Amino acid sequence: MAVIDNLMDLAGKAERELDANVAEVDRILHICNACRYCESFCAVFSAMTRRLDFNVADAHYMANLCHNCSACLYACQYAPPHEFGVNLPKTLSRVRRDTYMEYAFPRAFGELYRQNGLAVAMAVSLGVALFLIATILSQGSLFIDGLEADFYAIFPHNVLAVTFGAAFGWSAIALAVGVSRFWRQVSEPGHSVLVPDAIGAAAKSALTLKYLGGGHGDGCNNEDDAFTLWRRRFHHLTFYGFMLCFASTSVATLYHYLWGVEAPYPVFSLPVLLGTAGGMGLIIGPAGLFWLSMRRNDMQIDERQKTMDRGFIALLFFISLTGLALLAWRESTWMPFLLAIHLGFVMGLFLTLPYGKFAHGIFRSAALLKHAIEKRKPNPVQAGSE
């Protein structure tokens, strides 16, 4: 009963915070709409010009359009210490943090992750890893010789496929429910979203991280008014490293079920080559993003948003680190131990996917699609003034 009461208290506090954050978005964007200096910077300002007032749905929509490049903060004549106190990147980062909870399924899980994403991610991963280690120890020794990289001698293939498949399936369902709720709230009722050229434009913006160019292609402002492209580069290494690892798993699945070729696979096989390249990207990218996060100006992003971001970054980094270590020592007595640690972090990622930074990628893609559709329609503000 106490747990339920605590969750209800947290939910009530979150609602009040969201109301305050939405009110601040509305205040700031009214100032920005009057100024228009940053109108060409990014999709946020393009979307802003189509509205005169900004409700909860608009705030969530623009928060997920924002890539937090901070170009507008350093260009703004009304930024702190001006009495207007215009700080759009930080205000939108607070609403973006609220998005993870507002549309989470179930919502209580989103609230839990929102409080301390890094601690939750590490606790889940290490908890699963310790359970797997205990399972191995119950069968004998943790360090076993002579297995010759036979992972399925430790955990049967079908057990791994069902367990991790179920966890990934749950995350996919939770993400689908969350983004469907988001889309229904931010979309105009009765309008089709199947606009092929808009889908292509949104996909291009998402895959190239167009809006991490700072509005001019020179990059973000990370810690001062100097532009840098490193945030875009580290994001690309992270995303495409993840996709290479996903491709590795997909190819290995085809090997196993279609051609009857079981793991372990040779070093120069396609699954191993894809996984190794992806693993390197997922070490360099997250490490770089963490380094930039540590150096980032506190004016640019909400502190609690940082802990959520770092939770996801840490999971990707440790999945890659343990995966490459497992590849290097898969024929040693350390293999069972390394396998348990690696699978623990993979399960931690699967279970937290719908509630952290990965979910933001899905919401951002939906926001970019809405923006691409909007751009292909008449501007209602201009039409109303004629």
Coordinates of C-alpha atoms in Angstrom, one line a residue:
M1 CA 0.0 0.0 0.0
A2 CA 2.9 2.4 0.8
V3 CA 4.4 1.7 -2.6
I4 CA 1.2 2.6 -4.3
D5 CA 0.8 5.8 -2.2
N6 CA 4.4 6.8 -3.1
L7 CA 3.8 6.2 -6.8
M8 CA 0.6 8.3 -6.6
D9 CA 2.5 11.1 -4.9
L10 CA 5.2 10.9 -7.5
A11 CA 2.6 11.0 -10.3
G12 CA 0.9 14.0 -8.7
K13 CA 4.3 15.8 -8.4
A14 CA 5.1 15.0 -12.0
E15 CA 1.8 16.4 -13.2
R16 CA 2.5 19.7 -11.4
E17 CA 6.0 19.8 -12.9
L18 CA 4.6 19.1 -16.4
D19 CA 2.0 21.9 -16.1
A20 CA 4.8 24.3 -15.0
N21 CA 7.1 23.2 -17.8
V22 CA 4.3 23.6 -20.4
A23 CA 3.5 27.1 -19.1
E24 CA 7.2 28.0 -19.4
V25 CA 7.3 26.7 -23.0
D26 CA 4.3 28.8 -23.9
R27 CA 5.8 31.9 -22.3
I28 CA 9.1 31.5 -24.1
L29 CA 7.7 30.7 -27.5
H30 CA 5.5 33.7 -27.4
I31 CA 8.7 35.8 -27.0
C32 CA 10.4 33.8 -29.7
N33 CA 7.4 34.2 -32.1
A34 CA 7.6 38.0 -31.6
C35 CA 11.4 38.0 -32.2
R36 CA 11.9 35.4 -35.0
Y37 CA 15.7 35.8 -35.0
C38 CA 16.2 32.0 -34.8
E39 CA 13.4 31.2 -37.3
S40 CA 15.7 29.4 -39.7
F41 CA 17.7 27.5 -37.1
C42 CA 15.8 24.3 -36.8
A43 CA 12.4 22.5 -37.0
V44 CA 11.3 23.8 -33.7
F45 CA 11.1 27.4 -34.9
S46 CA 9.5 26.3 -38.2
A47 CA 6.8 24.6 -36.2
M48 CA 6.5 27.5 -33.8
T49 CA 5.5 29.9 -36.7
R50 CA 2.4 27.8 -37.3
R51 CA 1.0 28.5 -33.9
L52 CA 0.0 31.4 -31.8
D53 CA -0.5 29.5 -28.5
F54 CA 1.2 26.3 -27.2
N55 CA -0.7 23.6 -25.3
V56 CA 0.5 20.3 -23.7
A57 CA 0.6 18.5 -27.1
D58 CA 2.5 21.3 -28.7
A59 CA 5.1 21.3 -25.9
H60 CA 5.7 17.6 -26.2
Y61 CA 5.9 17.8 -30.0
M62 CA 8.4 20.6 -30.0
A63 CA 10.4 19.1 -27.1
N64 CA 11.0 16.0 -29.3
L65 CA 11.7 18.1 -32.4
C66 CA 14.5 19.8 -30.4
H67 CA 17.9 18.2 -30.7
N68 CA 19.4 20.4 -27.9
C69 CA 22.1 21.9 -30.2
S70 CA 21.8 25.1 -28.1
A71 CA 22.4 27.4 -31.1
C72 CA 19.3 29.4 -30.1
L73 CA 20.5 29.8 -26.5
Y74 CA 23.8 31.4 -27.6
A75 CA 22.2 33.5 -30.3
C76 CA 19.3 34.8 -28.1
Q77 CA 19.5 38.4 -26.9
Y78 CA 16.9 37.6 -24.2
A79 CA 18.8 34.6 -22.7
P80 CA 19.8 34.8 -19.0
P81 CA 20.8 37.0 -17.3
H82 CA 18.2 39.1 -19.3
E83 CA 15.1 39.6 -17.3
F84 CA 13.1 37.6 -19.8
G85 CA 15.2 34.5 -19.0
V86 CA 14.7 32.8 -22.4
N87 CA 16.3 29.4 -22.3
L88 CA 14.5 27.2 -24.8
P89 CA 16.8 24.2 -24.9
K90 CA 16.7 23.6 -21.1
T91 CA 13.0 24.2 -20.9
L92 CA 12.3 21.7 -23.8
S93 CA 14.7 19.2 -22.2
R94 CA 12.5 19.2 -19.1
V95 CA 9.4 18.5 -21.2
R96 CA 11.2 15.9 -23.1
R97 CA 12.0 14.2 -19.8
D98 CA 8.3 14.3 -19.0
T99 CA 7.5 12.7 -22.4
Y100 CA 9.1 9.5 -21.3
M101 CA 6.7 9.2 -18.4
E102 CA 3.6 10.8 -19.9
Y103 CA 3.4 8.3 -22.7
A104 CA 5.1 5.3 -21.0
F105 CA 3.4 2.0 -20.9
P106 CA 2.9 1.2 -18.0
R107 CA 3.2 4.7 -16.8
A108 CA 4.6 3.7 -13.4
F109 CA 7.6 2.2 -15.1
G110 CA 8.3 5.4 -16.8
E111 CA 8.1 7.3 -13.5
L112 CA 10.5 4.9 -11.9
Y113 CA 13.1 5.3 -14.7
R114 CA 12.5 9.1 -14.7
Q115 CA 13.7 9.4 -11.1
N116 CA 17.1 8.0 -11.7
G117 CA 17.7 6.3 -15.1
L118 CA 21.3 5.5 -14.6
A119 CA 20.7 3.7 -11.2
V120 CA 17.8 1.8 -12.6
A121 CA 19.6 0.7 -15.7
M122 CA 22.7 -0.5 -13.7
A123 CA 20.6 -2.2 -11.0
V124 CA 18.5 -4.2 -13.5
S125 CA 21.5 -5.2 -15.6
L126 CA 23.7 -6.3 -12.6
G127 CA 20.8 -8.0 -10.9
V128 CA 20.2 -10.2 -14.0
A129 CA 23.9 -10.8 -14.4
L130 CA 24.2 -12.0 -10.7
F131 CA 21.1 -14.3 -11.2
L132 CA 22.8 -15.8 -14.3
I133 CA 26.1 -16.3 -12.4
A134 CA 24.2 -18.0 -9.6
T135 CA 22.5 -20.2 -12.1
I136 CA 25.9 -21.3 -13.5
L137 CA 27.3 -21.8 -10.0
S138 CA 24.4 -24.1 -9.1
Q139 CA 25.5 -26.4 -11.9
G140 CA 29.1 -26.5 -10.7
S141 CA 32.0 -24.1 -11.4
L142 CA 31.8 -20.6 -12.9
F143 CA 35.1 -21.1 -14.7
I144 CA 34.9 -24.2 -17.0
D145 CA 37.6 -25.4 -19.4
G146 CA 37.1 -27.2 -22.7
L147 CA 33.8 -25.6 -23.8
E148 CA 35.5 -24.1 -27.0
A149 CA 33.2 -21.1 -27.1
D150 CA 30.0 -23.2 -26.9
F151 CA 27.6 -20.7 -25.4
Y152 CA 24.7 -23.1 -25.6
A153 CA 26.5 -25.5 -23.2
I154 CA 25.9 -22.9 -20.5
F155 CA 22.5 -21.6 -21.5
P156 CA 20.5 -23.7 -24.1
H157 CA 19.6 -21.9 -27.3
N158 CA 15.9 -22.2 -26.9
V159 CA 16.0 -20.8 -23.3
L160 CA 17.9 -17.8 -24.5
A161 CA 15.7 -17.3 -27.5
V162 CA 12.4 -17.5 -25.5
T163 CA 13.6 -15.4 -22.6
F164 CA 15.3 -12.6 -24.5
G165 CA 12.8 -12.7 -27.3
A166 CA 10.0 -12.2 -24.8
A167 CA 11.8 -9.3 -23.2
F168 CA 12.5 -7.6 -26.5
G169 CA 8.9 -8.3 -27.6
W170 CA 7.5 -6.6 -24.5
S171 CA 9.7 -3.6 -25.1
A172 CA 8.5 -3.4 -28.7
I173 CA 4.9 -3.5 -27.6
A174 CA 5.5 -0.9 -24.8
L175 CA 7.2 1.4 -27.3
A176 CA 4.5 1.0 -29.9
V177 CA 1.8 1.8 -27.3
G178 CA 3.8 4.9 -26.1
V179 CA 4.5 6.3 -29.6
S180 CA 0.8 5.7 -30.6
R181 CA -0.4 7.7 -27.6
F182 CA 2.1 10.5 -28.5
W183 CA 1.1 10.5 -32.2
R184 CA -2.7 10.6 -31.4
Q185 CA -2.2 13.6 -29.1
V186 CA 0.1 15.7 -31.3
S187 CA -1.7 14.9 -34.7
E188 CA -4.6 16.7 -36.2
P189 CA -7.7 14.5 -36.1
G190 CA -9.0 13.1 -39.3
H191 CA -5.8 13.7 -41.4
S192 CA -3.9 10.8 -43.1
V193 CA -0.2 10.5 -42.2
L194 CA 0.6 8.3 -45.2
V195 CA 2.5 11.0 -47.2
P196 CA 5.4 9.2 -48.9
D197 CA 7.6 12.3 -49.5
A198 CA 7.1 13.4 -45.9
I199 CA 8.1 10.0 -44.6
G200 CA 11.3 10.2 -46.8
A201 CA 12.1 13.7 -45.6
A202 CA 11.6 12.7 -41.9
A203 CA 13.7 9.6 -42.3
K204 CA 16.5 11.6 -43.9
S205 CA 16.4 14.2 -41.1
A206 CA 16.5 11.4 -38.4
L207 CA 19.2 9.3 -40.1
T208 CA 21.6 12.2 -40.9
L209 CA 20.8 14.1 -37.6
K210 CA 20.3 17.2 -39.7
Y211 CA 19.4 19.3 -36.7
L212 CA 22.6 18.7 -34.8
G213 CA 24.2 21.0 -37.3
G214 CA 23.2 24.1 -35.2
G215 CA 21.1 25.6 -38.0
H216 CA 24.2 26.3 -40.2
G217 CA 26.0 23.0 -40.5
D218 CA 28.9 23.9 -38.2
G219 CA 27.6 21.9 -35.2
C220 CA 26.4 22.3 -31.7
N221 CA 27.4 24.5 -28.8
N222 CA 28.4 22.0 -26.2
E223 CA 30.1 23.9 -23.4
D224 CA 30.5 27.5 -24.8
D225 CA 29.7 29.5 -27.9
A226 CA 32.2 27.5 -30.0
F227 CA 30.6 25.2 -32.6
T228 CA 31.5 21.5 -32.7
L229 CA 30.4 18.5 -34.8
W230 CA 31.5 15.9 -32.3
R231 CA 28.1 15.4 -30.8
R232 CA 26.7 14.5 -34.2
R233 CA 29.7 12.2 -34.9
F234 CA 29.4 10.4 -31.6
H235 CA 25.6 10.0 -32.1
H236 CA 26.3 8.5 -35.6
L237 CA 28.8 6.1 -34.2
T238 CA 26.3 5.0 -31.5
F239 CA 23.3 4.7 -33.8
Y240 CA 25.0 2.9 -36.6
G241 CA 27.0 0.8 -34.2
F242 CA 23.7 -0.3 -32.7
M243 CA 22.3 -1.1 -36.2
L244 CA 25.3 -3.2 -37.1
C245 CA 24.9 -5.2 -33.9
F246 CA 21.3 -5.7 -34.7
A247 CA 22.2 -6.8 -38.2
S248 CA 24.8 -9.2 -36.7
T249 CA 22.1 -10.8 -34.5
S250 CA 19.6 -11.0 -37.5
V251 CA 22.2 -12.7 -39.7
A252 CA 23.1 -15.1 -36.9
T253 CA 19.4 -15.9 -36.6
L254 CA 19.2 -16.7 -40.3
Y255 CA 22.3 -18.9 -40.0
H256 CA 20.8 -20.8 -37.2
Y257 CA 17.2 -21.3 -38.4
L258 CA 17.5 -21.1 -42.2
W259 CA 20.8 -22.9 -42.8
G260 CA 21.2 -24.9 -39.6
V261 CA 24.6 -23.3 -38.8
E262 CA 24.9 -22.9 -35.0
A263 CA 27.2 -20.6 -33.0
P264 CA 30.1 -20.2 -32.3
Y265 CA 30.9 -18.6 -35.7
P266 CA 34.4 -18.1 -37.1
V267 CA 36.1 -14.7 -36.6
F268 CA 35.7 -13.8 -40.2
S269 CA 32.1 -14.8 -40.6
L270 CA 29.5 -12.2 -41.3
P271 CA 27.8 -12.2 -37.9
V272 CA 31.2 -11.8 -36.1
L273 CA 32.4 -9.1 -38.5
L274 CA 29.2 -7.1 -38.2
G275 CA 29.1 -7.5 -34.4
T276 CA 32.8 -6.5 -34.0
A277 CA 32.3 -3.3 -36.2
G278 CA 29.1 -2.5 -34.3
G279 CA 30.7 -3.1 -31.0
M280 CA 33.6 -0.7 -31.7
G281 CA 31.0 2.0 -32.7
L282 CA 29.1 1.3 -29.5
I283 CA 32.3 1.8 -27.4
I284 CA 33.6 5.0 -29.1
G285 CA 30.1 6.6 -29.6
P286 CA 28.8 6.3 -26.0
A287 CA 32.2 7.0 -24.5
G288 CA 32.3 10.2 -26.5
L289 CA 28.7 11.2 -25.6
F290 CA 29.5 10.6 -22.0
W291 CA 32.6 12.8 -22.2
L292 CA 30.6 15.6 -23.9
S293 CA 27.8 15.2 -21.3
M294 CA 30.3 15.7 -18.5
R295 CA 31.6 18.9 -20.1
R296 CA 28.2 20.3 -21.1
N297 CA 27.1 23.7 -19.9
D298 CA 24.5 23.3 -17.2
M299 CA 22.4 26.0 -18.8
Q300 CA 21.6 23.7 -21.7
I301 CA 20.0 20.7 -20.3
D302 CA 18.0 19.6 -17.2
E303 CA 20.1 17.7 -14.7
R304 CA 17.6 14.8 -14.3
Q305 CA 17.6 14.5 -18.1
K306 CA 21.3 13.9 -17.9
T307 CA 20.9 10.9 -15.6
M308 CA 18.4 9.3 -18.0
D309 CA 20.7 9.9 -20.9
R310 CA 23.7 8.5 -19.1
G311 CA 21.8 5.3 -18.1
F312 CA 21.2 4.5 -21.8
I313 CA 24.8 5.5 -22.7
A314 CA 26.2 3.2 -19.9
L315 CA 24.1 0.2 -21.1
L316 CA 25.3 0.5 -24.7
F317 CA 28.9 0.9 -23.6
F318 CA 29.0 -2.0 -21.2
I319 CA 27.1 -4.3 -23.7
S320 CA 29.8 -3.6 -26.3
L321 CA 32.7 -3.9 -23.8
T322 CA 31.5 -7.2 -22.4
G323 CA 30.5 -8.4 -25.9
L324 CA 34.0 -7.8 -27.3
A325 CA 35.6 -9.3 -24.2
L326 CA 33.4 -12.4 -24.7
L327 CA 34.6 -12.6 -28.3
A328 CA 38.2 -12.3 -27.3
W329 CA 38.1 -14.8 -24.5
R330 CA 35.3 -17.1 -25.7
E331 CA 37.6 -20.1 -25.8
S332 CA 39.0 -19.6 -22.3
T333 CA 37.7 -20.6 -18.8
W334 CA 36.4 -17.1 -18.4
M335 CA 33.7 -17.6 -21.0
P336 CA 30.8 -18.6 -18.7
F337 CA 31.4 -15.6 -16.4
L338 CA 31.7 -13.1 -19.4
L339 CA 28.6 -14.6 -21.0
A340 CA 26.6 -14.0 -17.8
I341 CA 27.8 -10.4 -17.5
H342 CA 27.1 -9.7 -21.2
L343 CA 23.6 -11.2 -21.1
G344 CA 22.8 -9.2 -18.0
F345 CA 23.5 -5.9 -19.7
V346 CA 21.6 -7.0 -22.8
M347 CA 18.6 -7.9 -20.7
G348 CA 18.9 -4.6 -18.9
L349 CA 18.8 -2.8 -22.2
F350 CA 15.8 -4.7 -23.4
L351 CA 13.8 -4.1 -20.2
T352 CA 14.5 -0.3 -20.1
L353 CA 14.2 0.4 -23.9
P354 CA 10.7 1.9 -23.7
Y355 CA 11.5 4.3 -20.8
G356 CA 14.8 6.1 -21.6
K357 CA 16.9 7.6 -24.4
F358 CA 16.1 4.9 -26.9
A359 CA 12.4 5.8 -26.6
H360 CA 13.3 9.4 -27.4
G361 CA 14.7 8.3 -30.7
I362 CA 11.3 6.9 -31.6
F363 CA 9.4 10.0 -30.3
R364 CA 11.8 12.2 -32.2
S365 CA 11.2 10.3 -35.4
A366 CA 7.4 10.7 -34.9
A367 CA 7.8 14.4 -34.3
L368 CA 10.0 14.8 -37.4
L369 CA 7.3 13.0 -39.4
K370 CA 4.6 15.4 -38.1
H371 CA 6.8 18.3 -39.0
A372 CA 7.4 17.0 -42.5
I373 CA 3.7 16.6 -43.0
E374 CA 3.0 20.1 -41.6
K375 CA 5.4 21.7 -44.0
R376 CA 3.5 20.4 -46.9
K377 CA 0.3 22.2 -45.8
P378 CA -0.6 25.9 -45.8
N379 CA 0.5 27.8 -42.7
P380 CA -2.8 28.3 -40.7
V381 CA -1.4 31.4 -39.0
Q382 CA -0.6 33.1 -42.3
A383 CA -3.9 31.9 -43.8
G384 CA -5.8 33.4 -40.9
S385 CA -4.2 36.8 -41.2
E386 CA -5.1 37.2 -44.9

